XYZ file of C-alpha atoms in Angstrom:
577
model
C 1.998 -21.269 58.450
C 4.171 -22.321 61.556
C 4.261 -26.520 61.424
C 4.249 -27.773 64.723
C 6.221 -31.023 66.302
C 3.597 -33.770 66.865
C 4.309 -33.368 70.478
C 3.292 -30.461 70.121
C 0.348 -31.323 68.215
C -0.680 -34.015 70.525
C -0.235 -31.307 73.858
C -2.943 -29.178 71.759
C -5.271 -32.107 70.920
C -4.635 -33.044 75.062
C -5.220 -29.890 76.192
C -8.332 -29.191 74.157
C -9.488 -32.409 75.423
C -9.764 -30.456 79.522
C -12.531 -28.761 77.842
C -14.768 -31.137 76.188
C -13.397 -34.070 78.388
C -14.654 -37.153 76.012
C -12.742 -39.203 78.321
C -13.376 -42.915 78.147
C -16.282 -44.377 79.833
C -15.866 -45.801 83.463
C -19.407 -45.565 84.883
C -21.406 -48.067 82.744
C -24.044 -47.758 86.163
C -24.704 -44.138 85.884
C -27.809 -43.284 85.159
C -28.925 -40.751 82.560
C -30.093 -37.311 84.179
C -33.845 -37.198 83.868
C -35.152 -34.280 82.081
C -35.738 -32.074 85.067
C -32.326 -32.179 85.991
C -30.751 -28.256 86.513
C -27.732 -28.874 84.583
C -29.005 -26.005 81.808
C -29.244 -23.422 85.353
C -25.452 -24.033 85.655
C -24.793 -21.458 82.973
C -27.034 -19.573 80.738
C -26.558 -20.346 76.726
C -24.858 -17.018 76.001
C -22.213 -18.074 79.017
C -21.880 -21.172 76.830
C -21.730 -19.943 73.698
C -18.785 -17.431 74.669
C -16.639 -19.972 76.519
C -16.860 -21.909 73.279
C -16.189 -19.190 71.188
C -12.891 -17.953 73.186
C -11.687 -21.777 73.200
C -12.171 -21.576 69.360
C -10.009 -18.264 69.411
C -7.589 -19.644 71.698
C -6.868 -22.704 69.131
C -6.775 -19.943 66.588
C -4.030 -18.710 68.485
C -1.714 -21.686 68.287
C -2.796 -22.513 64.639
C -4.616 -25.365 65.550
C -7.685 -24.402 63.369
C -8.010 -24.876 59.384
C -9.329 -22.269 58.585
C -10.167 -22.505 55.168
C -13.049 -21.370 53.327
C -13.977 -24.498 51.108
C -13.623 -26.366 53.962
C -15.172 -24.237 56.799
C -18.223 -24.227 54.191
C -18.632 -28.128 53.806
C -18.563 -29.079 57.374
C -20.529 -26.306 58.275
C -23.008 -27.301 55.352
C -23.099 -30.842 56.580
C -23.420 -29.957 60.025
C -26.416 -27.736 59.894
C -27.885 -30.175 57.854
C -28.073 -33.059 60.271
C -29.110 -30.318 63.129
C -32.244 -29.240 60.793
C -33.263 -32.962 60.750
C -32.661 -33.550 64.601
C -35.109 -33.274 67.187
C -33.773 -29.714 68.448
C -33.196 -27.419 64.926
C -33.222 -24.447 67.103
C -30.024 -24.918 69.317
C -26.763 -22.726 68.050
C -23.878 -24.499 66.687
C -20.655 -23.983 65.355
C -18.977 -26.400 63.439
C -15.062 -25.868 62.554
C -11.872 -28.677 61.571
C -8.662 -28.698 63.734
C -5.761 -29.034 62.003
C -4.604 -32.267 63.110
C -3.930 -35.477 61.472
C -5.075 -37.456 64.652
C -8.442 -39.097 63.946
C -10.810 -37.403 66.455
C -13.991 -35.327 66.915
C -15.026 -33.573 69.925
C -18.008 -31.010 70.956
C -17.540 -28.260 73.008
C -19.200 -26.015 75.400
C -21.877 -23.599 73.561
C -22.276 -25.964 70.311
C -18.863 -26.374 68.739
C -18.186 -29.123 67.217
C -14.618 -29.891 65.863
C -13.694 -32.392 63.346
C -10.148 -33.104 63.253
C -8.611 -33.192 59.750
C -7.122 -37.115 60.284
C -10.824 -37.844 60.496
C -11.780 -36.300 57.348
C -9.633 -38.064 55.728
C -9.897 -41.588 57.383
C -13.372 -41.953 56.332
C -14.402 -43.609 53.271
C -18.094 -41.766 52.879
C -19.765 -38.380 53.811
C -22.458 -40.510 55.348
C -19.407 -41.737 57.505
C -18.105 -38.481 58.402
C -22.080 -37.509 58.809
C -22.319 -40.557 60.905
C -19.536 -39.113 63.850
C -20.669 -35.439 63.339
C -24.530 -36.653 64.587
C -22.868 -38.217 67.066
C -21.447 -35.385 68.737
C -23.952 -33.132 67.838
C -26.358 -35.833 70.002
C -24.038 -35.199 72.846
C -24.721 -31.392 72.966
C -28.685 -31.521 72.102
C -29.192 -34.289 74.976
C -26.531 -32.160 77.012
C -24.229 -34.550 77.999
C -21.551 -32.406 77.971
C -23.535 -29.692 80.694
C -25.117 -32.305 82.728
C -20.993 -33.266 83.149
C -20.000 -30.083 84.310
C -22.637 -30.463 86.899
C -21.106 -33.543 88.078
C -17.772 -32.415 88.641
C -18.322 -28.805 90.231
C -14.722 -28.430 91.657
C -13.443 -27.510 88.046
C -15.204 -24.424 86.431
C -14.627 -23.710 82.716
C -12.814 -20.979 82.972
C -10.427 -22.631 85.001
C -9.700 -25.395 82.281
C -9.500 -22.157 79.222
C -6.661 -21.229 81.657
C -5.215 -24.815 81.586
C -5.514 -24.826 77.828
C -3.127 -21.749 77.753
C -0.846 -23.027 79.772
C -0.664 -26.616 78.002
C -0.291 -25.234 74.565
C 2.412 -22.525 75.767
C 4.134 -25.351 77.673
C 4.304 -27.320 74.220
C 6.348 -24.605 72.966
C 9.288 -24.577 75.651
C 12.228 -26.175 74.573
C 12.784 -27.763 78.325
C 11.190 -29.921 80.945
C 8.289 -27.639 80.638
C 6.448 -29.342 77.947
C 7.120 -32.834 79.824
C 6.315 -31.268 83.077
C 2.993 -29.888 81.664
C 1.851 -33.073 79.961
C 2.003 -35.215 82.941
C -0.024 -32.178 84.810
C -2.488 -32.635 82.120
C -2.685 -36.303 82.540
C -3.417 -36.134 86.379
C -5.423 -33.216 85.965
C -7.647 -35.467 83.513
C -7.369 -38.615 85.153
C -8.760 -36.959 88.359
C -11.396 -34.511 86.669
C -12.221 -35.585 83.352
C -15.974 -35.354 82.305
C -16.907 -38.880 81.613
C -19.795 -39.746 79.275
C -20.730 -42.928 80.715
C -21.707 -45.798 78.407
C -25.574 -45.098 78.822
C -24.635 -41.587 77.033
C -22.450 -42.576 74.462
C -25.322 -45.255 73.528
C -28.035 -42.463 73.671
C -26.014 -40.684 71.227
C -25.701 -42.641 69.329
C -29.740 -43.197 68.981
C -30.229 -40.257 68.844
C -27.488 -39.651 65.836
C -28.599 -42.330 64.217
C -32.300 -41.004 64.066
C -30.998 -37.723 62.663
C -28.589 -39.192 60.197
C -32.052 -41.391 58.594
C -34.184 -38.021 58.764
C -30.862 -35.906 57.092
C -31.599 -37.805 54.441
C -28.169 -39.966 54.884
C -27.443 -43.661 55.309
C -28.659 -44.711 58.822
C -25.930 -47.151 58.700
C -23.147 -45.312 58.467
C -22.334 -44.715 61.895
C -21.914 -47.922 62.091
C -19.614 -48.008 59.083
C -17.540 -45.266 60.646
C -17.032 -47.926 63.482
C -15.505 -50.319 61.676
C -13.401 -47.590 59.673
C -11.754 -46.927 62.873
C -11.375 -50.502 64.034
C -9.756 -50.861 60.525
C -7.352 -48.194 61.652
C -6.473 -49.390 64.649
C -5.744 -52.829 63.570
C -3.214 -51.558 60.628
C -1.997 -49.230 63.072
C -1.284 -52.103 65.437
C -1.460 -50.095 68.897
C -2.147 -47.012 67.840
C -5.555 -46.867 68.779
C -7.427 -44.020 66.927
C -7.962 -40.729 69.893
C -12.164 -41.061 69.072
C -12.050 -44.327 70.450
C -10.193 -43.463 73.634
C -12.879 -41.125 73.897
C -15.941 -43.236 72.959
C -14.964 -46.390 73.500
C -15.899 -49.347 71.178
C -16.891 -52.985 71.523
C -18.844 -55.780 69.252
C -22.071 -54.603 70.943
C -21.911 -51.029 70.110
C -21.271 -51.768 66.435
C -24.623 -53.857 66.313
C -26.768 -51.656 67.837
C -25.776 -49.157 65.409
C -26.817 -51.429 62.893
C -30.040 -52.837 64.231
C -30.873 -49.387 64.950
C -29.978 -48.820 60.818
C -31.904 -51.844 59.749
C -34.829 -50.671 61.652
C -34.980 -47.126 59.513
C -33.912 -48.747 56.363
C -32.577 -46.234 53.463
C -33.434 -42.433 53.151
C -35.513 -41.867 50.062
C -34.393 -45.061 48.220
C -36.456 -48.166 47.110
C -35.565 -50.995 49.508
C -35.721 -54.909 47.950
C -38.662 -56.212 50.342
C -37.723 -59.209 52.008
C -38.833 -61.949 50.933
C -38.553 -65.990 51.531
C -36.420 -68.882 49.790
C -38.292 -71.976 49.857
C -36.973 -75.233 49.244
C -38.099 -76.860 46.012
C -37.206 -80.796 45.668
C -34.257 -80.226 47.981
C -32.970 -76.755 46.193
C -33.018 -73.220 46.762
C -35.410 -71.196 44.917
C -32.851 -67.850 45.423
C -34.781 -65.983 42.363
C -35.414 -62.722 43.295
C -39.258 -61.758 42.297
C -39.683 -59.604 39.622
C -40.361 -56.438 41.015
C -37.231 -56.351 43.032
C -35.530 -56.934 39.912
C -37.175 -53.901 38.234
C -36.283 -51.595 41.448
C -32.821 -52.904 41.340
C -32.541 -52.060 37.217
C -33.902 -48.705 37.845
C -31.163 -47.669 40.460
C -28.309 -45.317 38.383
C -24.999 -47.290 40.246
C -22.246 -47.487 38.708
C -19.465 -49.713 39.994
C -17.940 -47.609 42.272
C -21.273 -46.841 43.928
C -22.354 -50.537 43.853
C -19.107 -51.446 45.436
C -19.569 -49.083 48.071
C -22.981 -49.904 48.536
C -22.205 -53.964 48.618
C -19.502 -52.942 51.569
C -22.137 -50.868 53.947
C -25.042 -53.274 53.092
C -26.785 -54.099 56.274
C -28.126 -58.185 56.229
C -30.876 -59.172 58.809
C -32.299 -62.603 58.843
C -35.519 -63.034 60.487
C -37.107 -66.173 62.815
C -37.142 -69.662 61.146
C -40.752 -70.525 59.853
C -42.341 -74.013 61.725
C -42.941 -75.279 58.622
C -39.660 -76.697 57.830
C -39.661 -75.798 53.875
C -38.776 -72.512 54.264
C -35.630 -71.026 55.275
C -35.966 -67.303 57.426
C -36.324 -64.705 55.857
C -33.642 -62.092 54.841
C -33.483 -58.527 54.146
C -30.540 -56.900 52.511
C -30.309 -53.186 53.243
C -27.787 -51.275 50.352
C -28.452 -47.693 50.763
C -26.835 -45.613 47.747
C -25.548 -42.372 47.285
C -25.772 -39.929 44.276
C -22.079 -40.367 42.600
C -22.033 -35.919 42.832
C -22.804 -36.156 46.698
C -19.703 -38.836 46.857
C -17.177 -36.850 44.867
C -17.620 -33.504 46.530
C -17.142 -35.069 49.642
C -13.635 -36.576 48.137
C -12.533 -33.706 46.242
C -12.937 -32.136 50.713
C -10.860 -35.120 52.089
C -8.448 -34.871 49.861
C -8.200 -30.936 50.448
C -8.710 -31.459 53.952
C -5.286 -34.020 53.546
C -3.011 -31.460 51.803
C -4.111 -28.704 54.180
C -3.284 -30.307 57.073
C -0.046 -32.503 56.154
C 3.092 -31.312 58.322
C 5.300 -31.814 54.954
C 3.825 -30.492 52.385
C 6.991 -32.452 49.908
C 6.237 -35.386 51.298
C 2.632 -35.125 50.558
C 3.537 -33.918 46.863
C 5.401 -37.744 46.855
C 2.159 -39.167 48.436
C 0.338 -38.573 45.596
C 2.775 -38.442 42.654
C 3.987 -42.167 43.438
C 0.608 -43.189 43.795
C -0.765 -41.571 40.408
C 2.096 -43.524 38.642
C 2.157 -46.724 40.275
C -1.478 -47.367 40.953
C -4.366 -47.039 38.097
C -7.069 -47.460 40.230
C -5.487 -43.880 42.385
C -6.022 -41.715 39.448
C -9.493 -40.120 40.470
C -10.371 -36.649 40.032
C -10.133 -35.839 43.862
C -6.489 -37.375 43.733
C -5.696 -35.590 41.061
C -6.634 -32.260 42.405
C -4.750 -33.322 46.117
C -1.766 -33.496 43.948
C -2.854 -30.330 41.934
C -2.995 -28.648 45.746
C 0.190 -30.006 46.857
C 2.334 -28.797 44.134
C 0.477 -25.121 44.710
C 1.633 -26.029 48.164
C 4.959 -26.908 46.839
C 5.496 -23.490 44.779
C 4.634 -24.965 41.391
C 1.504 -23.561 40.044
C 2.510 -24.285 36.487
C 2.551 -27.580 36.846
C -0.628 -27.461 38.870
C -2.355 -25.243 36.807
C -2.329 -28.168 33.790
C -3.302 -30.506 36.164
C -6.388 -28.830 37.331
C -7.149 -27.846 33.363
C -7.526 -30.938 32.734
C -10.321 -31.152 35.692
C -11.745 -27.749 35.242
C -11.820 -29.187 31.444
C -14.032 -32.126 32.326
C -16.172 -30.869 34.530
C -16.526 -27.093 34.191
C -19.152 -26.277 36.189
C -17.575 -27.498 39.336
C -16.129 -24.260 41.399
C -13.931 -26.366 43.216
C -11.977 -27.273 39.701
C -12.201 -23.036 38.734
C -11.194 -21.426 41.956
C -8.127 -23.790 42.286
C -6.931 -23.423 38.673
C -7.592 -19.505 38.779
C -5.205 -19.299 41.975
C -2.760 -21.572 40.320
C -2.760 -19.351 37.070
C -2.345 -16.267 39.635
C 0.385 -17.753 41.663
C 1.833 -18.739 38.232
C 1.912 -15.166 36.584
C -1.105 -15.328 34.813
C -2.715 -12.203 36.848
C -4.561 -11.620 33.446
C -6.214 -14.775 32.945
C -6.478 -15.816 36.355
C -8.591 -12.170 37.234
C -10.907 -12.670 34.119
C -11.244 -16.549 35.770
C -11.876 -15.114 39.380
C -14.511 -12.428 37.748
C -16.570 -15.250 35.963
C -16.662 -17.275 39.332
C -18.179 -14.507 41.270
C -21.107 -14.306 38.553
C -21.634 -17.803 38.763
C -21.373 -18.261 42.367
C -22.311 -14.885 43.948
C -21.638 -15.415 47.805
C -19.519 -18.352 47.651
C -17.287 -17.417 50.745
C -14.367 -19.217 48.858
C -14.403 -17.436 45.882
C -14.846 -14.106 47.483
C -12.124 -14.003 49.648
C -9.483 -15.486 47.185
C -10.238 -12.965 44.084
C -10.636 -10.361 47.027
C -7.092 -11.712 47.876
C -5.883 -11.366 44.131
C -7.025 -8.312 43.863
C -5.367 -6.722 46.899
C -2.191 -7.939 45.741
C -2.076 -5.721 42.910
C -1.802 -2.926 45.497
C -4.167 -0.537 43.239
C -6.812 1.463 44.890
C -9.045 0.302 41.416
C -8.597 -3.062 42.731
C -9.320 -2.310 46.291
C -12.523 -0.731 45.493
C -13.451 -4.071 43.588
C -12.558 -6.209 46.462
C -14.552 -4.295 48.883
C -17.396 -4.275 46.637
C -17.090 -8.486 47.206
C -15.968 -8.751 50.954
C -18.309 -5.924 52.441
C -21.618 -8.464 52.256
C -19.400 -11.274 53.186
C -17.998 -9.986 56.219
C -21.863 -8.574 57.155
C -22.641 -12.495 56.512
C -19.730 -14.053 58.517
C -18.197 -11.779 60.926
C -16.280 -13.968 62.582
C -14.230 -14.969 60.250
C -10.877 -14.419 61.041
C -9.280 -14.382 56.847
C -12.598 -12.195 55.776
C -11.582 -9.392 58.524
C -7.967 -9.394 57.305
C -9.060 -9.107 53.493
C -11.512 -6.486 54.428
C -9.093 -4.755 56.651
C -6.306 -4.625 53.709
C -8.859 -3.214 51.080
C -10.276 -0.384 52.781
C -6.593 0.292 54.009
C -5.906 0.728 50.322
C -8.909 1.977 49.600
C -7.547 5.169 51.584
C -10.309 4.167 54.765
C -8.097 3.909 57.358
C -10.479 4.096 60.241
C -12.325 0.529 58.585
C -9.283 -0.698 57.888
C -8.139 -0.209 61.858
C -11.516 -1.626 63.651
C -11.211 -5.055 60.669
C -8.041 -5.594 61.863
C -8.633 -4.989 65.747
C -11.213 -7.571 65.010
C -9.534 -10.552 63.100
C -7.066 -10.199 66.051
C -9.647 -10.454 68.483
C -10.836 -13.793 66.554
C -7.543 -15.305 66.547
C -6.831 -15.315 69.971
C -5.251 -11.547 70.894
C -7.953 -10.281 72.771
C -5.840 -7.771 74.635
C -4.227 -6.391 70.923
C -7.726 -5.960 69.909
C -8.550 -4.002 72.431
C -5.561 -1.721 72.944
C -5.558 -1.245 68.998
C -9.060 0.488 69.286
C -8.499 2.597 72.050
C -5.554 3.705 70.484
C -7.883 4.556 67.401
C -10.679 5.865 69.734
C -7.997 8.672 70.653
C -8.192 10.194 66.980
C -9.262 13.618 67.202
C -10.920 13.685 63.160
C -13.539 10.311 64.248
C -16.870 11.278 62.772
C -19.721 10.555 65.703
C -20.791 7.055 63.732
C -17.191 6.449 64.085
C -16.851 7.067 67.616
C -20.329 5.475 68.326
C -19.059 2.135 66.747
C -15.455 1.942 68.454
C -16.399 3.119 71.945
C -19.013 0.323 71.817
C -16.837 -2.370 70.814
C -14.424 -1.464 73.435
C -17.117 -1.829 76.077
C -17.695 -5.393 74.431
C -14.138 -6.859 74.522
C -13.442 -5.262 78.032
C -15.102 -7.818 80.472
C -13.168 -10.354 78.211
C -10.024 -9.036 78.420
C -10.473 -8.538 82.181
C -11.449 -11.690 82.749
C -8.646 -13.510 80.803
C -6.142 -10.966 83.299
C -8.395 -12.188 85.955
C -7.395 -15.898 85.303
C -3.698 -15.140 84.791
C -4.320 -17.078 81.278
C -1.363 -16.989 79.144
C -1.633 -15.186 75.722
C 0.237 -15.756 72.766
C 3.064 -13.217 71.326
C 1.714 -9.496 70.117
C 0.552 -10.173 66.575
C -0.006 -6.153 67.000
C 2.144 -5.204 64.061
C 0.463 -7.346 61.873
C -3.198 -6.729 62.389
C -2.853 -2.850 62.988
C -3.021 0.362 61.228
C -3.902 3.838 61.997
C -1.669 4.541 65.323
C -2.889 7.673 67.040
C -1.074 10.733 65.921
């Protein structure tokens, strides 16, 4: 993978930001739209959902999506679990994690929602994380985000696509280009940005936190994730984090969030009822009655969860009595999560960290000084970021007895297996790392993860025995998720070695197509369409994907948008004869 300059970086994040436009809030007096407003006649959902899905592409392009299996599957997970619990269940989304260590979210036309990898790992819960992504999923089910576009008509989306191929190709020139192009950018916002006003970004939030108490998460975590960022800015000094430039922050917003919380209380945990502290011969009676106490016994925290718990407890102290002997009451609000819930969610950040860190040796330092000079780092999700980073790092040995030593302690966790059966393969242990891959897909049938890496350790073998095994694994998968990008590739190499060359051509016509190279995609098939020996079912299925991607690839000519370099060599078999 191609590690970008953080100017570079930052030009993508910009330019991505023409689309989505979570510019900060300037019209605190804007009314919402009421719910007759014709913002959803502006373009119909399939318009939305493929402008969306071509900006997703076009960040594919650049490599400014992780694209990662684990990964793509636990923010996708989470995701669809706070839509389920919102109020519309039914709307399309996409969920996806941008390779950049900036700490930002954003939704996009069509439901996608990106999570930036710098705000995976800047937030200390998934109820956090689950906290911002109900946030922006709020935006698109209340349609903040359309009922935008309709109030700035003189900039169609289309139009901004194009500017996000010129911004990102600008951020590769090595002259005034890049400059040039950034202050274009800045106008360009400044003087067409979509704003959510401050009535939006407070309906969201509602709204999110509403969704986050029916997903079954901590109500007051949004809140929580608040004052994680406001942590980050302060040790950061200016730097303020990007998702407050883009939802901007004050005192106010962060208790609303958690009045809003205290209201809801804790998903499917006892709460301590409040109760009052009267004043006996001038002392406090602070004994808490005896069923709270029971409640409180019966709740499995250990210290790590209590600590946790203690930090995002939510106090609320009610009127003060007339009587004069009693003192308000107060409710204490610690919501608690199962200790499982909280360490998959780690072992992700800390994946999420390695995957996206622009020096990989540097990150291999991060967590080696750490793990020797700080007890209270050595966790089992910092102990497989450093098993990662030395994979990273070319030294699977050494990362293979690290992750034993996980695997060993907790061997039902797939995470632990799939990582130590790649580092035993990358090692030179094809033997045992195949017979490891093999007992992961009977324990896990249809994990995407482990599919597509055994798939991958099978193909490199180069043996049509091993091919035939692969496809065996990828051909549901790719039926499941074909737009994955890595599946088509995989399933593309096997049938290529699996002697079907005509699969092999249309799987890697289409990963190309999903990364960004519309035009390759399309030129690769008719060049296979031209094959005199195509059976009919052949034929059928490559003339009508060409019809598919043609209006696309027009269009994008159309708009004079920039692509990025052929990738034709690399994503093609199968040349016409």
């Amino acid at each position: 993978m191609v590690r970008r300059s953080p100017f570079s970086h930052r030009m993508c994040v910009l330019a991505a930001s023409l689309i989505v436009s979570l510019a900060t809030a300037r019209e605190p007096d804007v009314r919402l739209p009421d719910i007759g407003s014709s913002a959803a006649a502006i373009l119909s959902p399939q318009d939305l959902h493929d402008y969306g899905a071509e900006m997703l592409q076009e960040m594919r392009a650049y490599g400014m999506v992780l694209d990662d299996a684990l990964l793509t599957d636990y923010i996708n997970a989470l995701g669809f679990k706070l839509v389920a619990a919102s109020d519309h269940p039914d709307m399309s989304f996409d969920f996806f994690i941008v390779r950049d260590p900036q700490i930002n979210a954003f939704a996009a036309p069509g439901g996608f929602v990106a999570a930036n990898a710098g705000l995976i790992t800047a937030m200390q819960s998934e109820d956090e994380l689950a906290g911002v992504m109900a946030h922006e999923i709020s935006h698109v089910e209340q349609q903040h985000i359309l009922r935008a576009f309709e109030d700035t008509k003189k900039m169609s989306i289309p139009i901004m696509l194009g500017m996000l191929g010129v911004m990102i190709a600008a951020s590769h020139s090595r002259d005034d280009t890049a400059a040039a192009a950034m202050m274009t950018g800045t106008s360009l916002i400044q003087q067409r940005q979509i704003n959510f006003t401050r009535s939006e970004e407070a309906e969201a939030d509602r709204v999110g936190i509403d969704t986050l108490a029916r997903a079954s998460f901590d109500p007051s975590a949004m809140a929580g994730a608040f004052q994680t960022l406001q942590k980050v800015m302060r040790v950061n000094g200016v730097d303020v984090p990007e998702f407050l430039l883009d939802h901007p922050l004050d005192t106010k917003r962060i208790a609303d969030a958690k009045a809003r919380a205290a209201q809801l209380g804790c998903p499917s945990t006892p709460r301590l009822a409040a109760t009052h502290t009267t004043l006996l011969s001038g002392a406090l009676d602070l004994r808490v009655p005896a069923r709270g106490v029971a409640e409180a016994a019966a709740l499995p925290l250990d210290d790590a969860s209590a600590n946790a718990a203690s930090a995002a407890a939510v106090t609320s102290i009610g009127a003060t009595p007339a009587d004069g002997k009693t003192l308000p009451p107060v409710s204490v609000t610690a919501c608690f999560r199962h200790p499982e819930t909280a360490g998959y969610f780690e072992l992700m950040r800390e994946r999420a960290r390695v995957l996206s860190a622009q020096s990989m040796p540097a990150m291999r330092g991060y967590y080696a000084d750490n793990l020797r000079d700080d007890p209270a780092f050595d966790t089992p999700a910092n102990r497989y970021g450093y098993a990662l980073a030395l994979i990273e790092t070319r030294q699977p040995t050494l990362a293979a007895k690290e992750l034993k030593k996980l695997s060993d302690n907790q061997p039902s966790s797939p995470v632990f297996g799939l990582a130590l059966a790649h580092a035993e393969d990358l090692g030179g242990d094809k033997a045992g790392a195949l017979k490891r891959f093999e007992q992961l897909s009977g324990d896990f049938p249809g994990n995407r993860a482990v599919t597509l890496t055994y798939s991958d350790a099978l193909l490199a073998k180069g043996e049509l025995k091993s091919a035939r095994r692969a496809l065996e694994l990828l051909r549901p998968m790719v039926e499941r998720h074909a737009d994955d990008p890595d599946l088509q590739k995989s399933y593309g190499r096997a049938n290529e070695l699996a002697g079907d060359k005509i699969r092999a051509a249309e799987a890697y016509a289409e990963a190309a197509f999903l990364t960004g190279h519309a035009e390759d995609a399309l030129n690769q098939l008719k060049r296979l369409s031209k094959e005199s020996d195509l059976t009919y079912y052949q034929r059928s299925r490559i003339d009508a994907r060409i019809t598919q991607l043609t209006p696309t690839v027009l269009a994008m000519r159309k708009r004079d948008a920039p692509t990025p370099d052929s990738i034709a060599p690399a994503f093609s078999c199968c040349r016409a004869r």
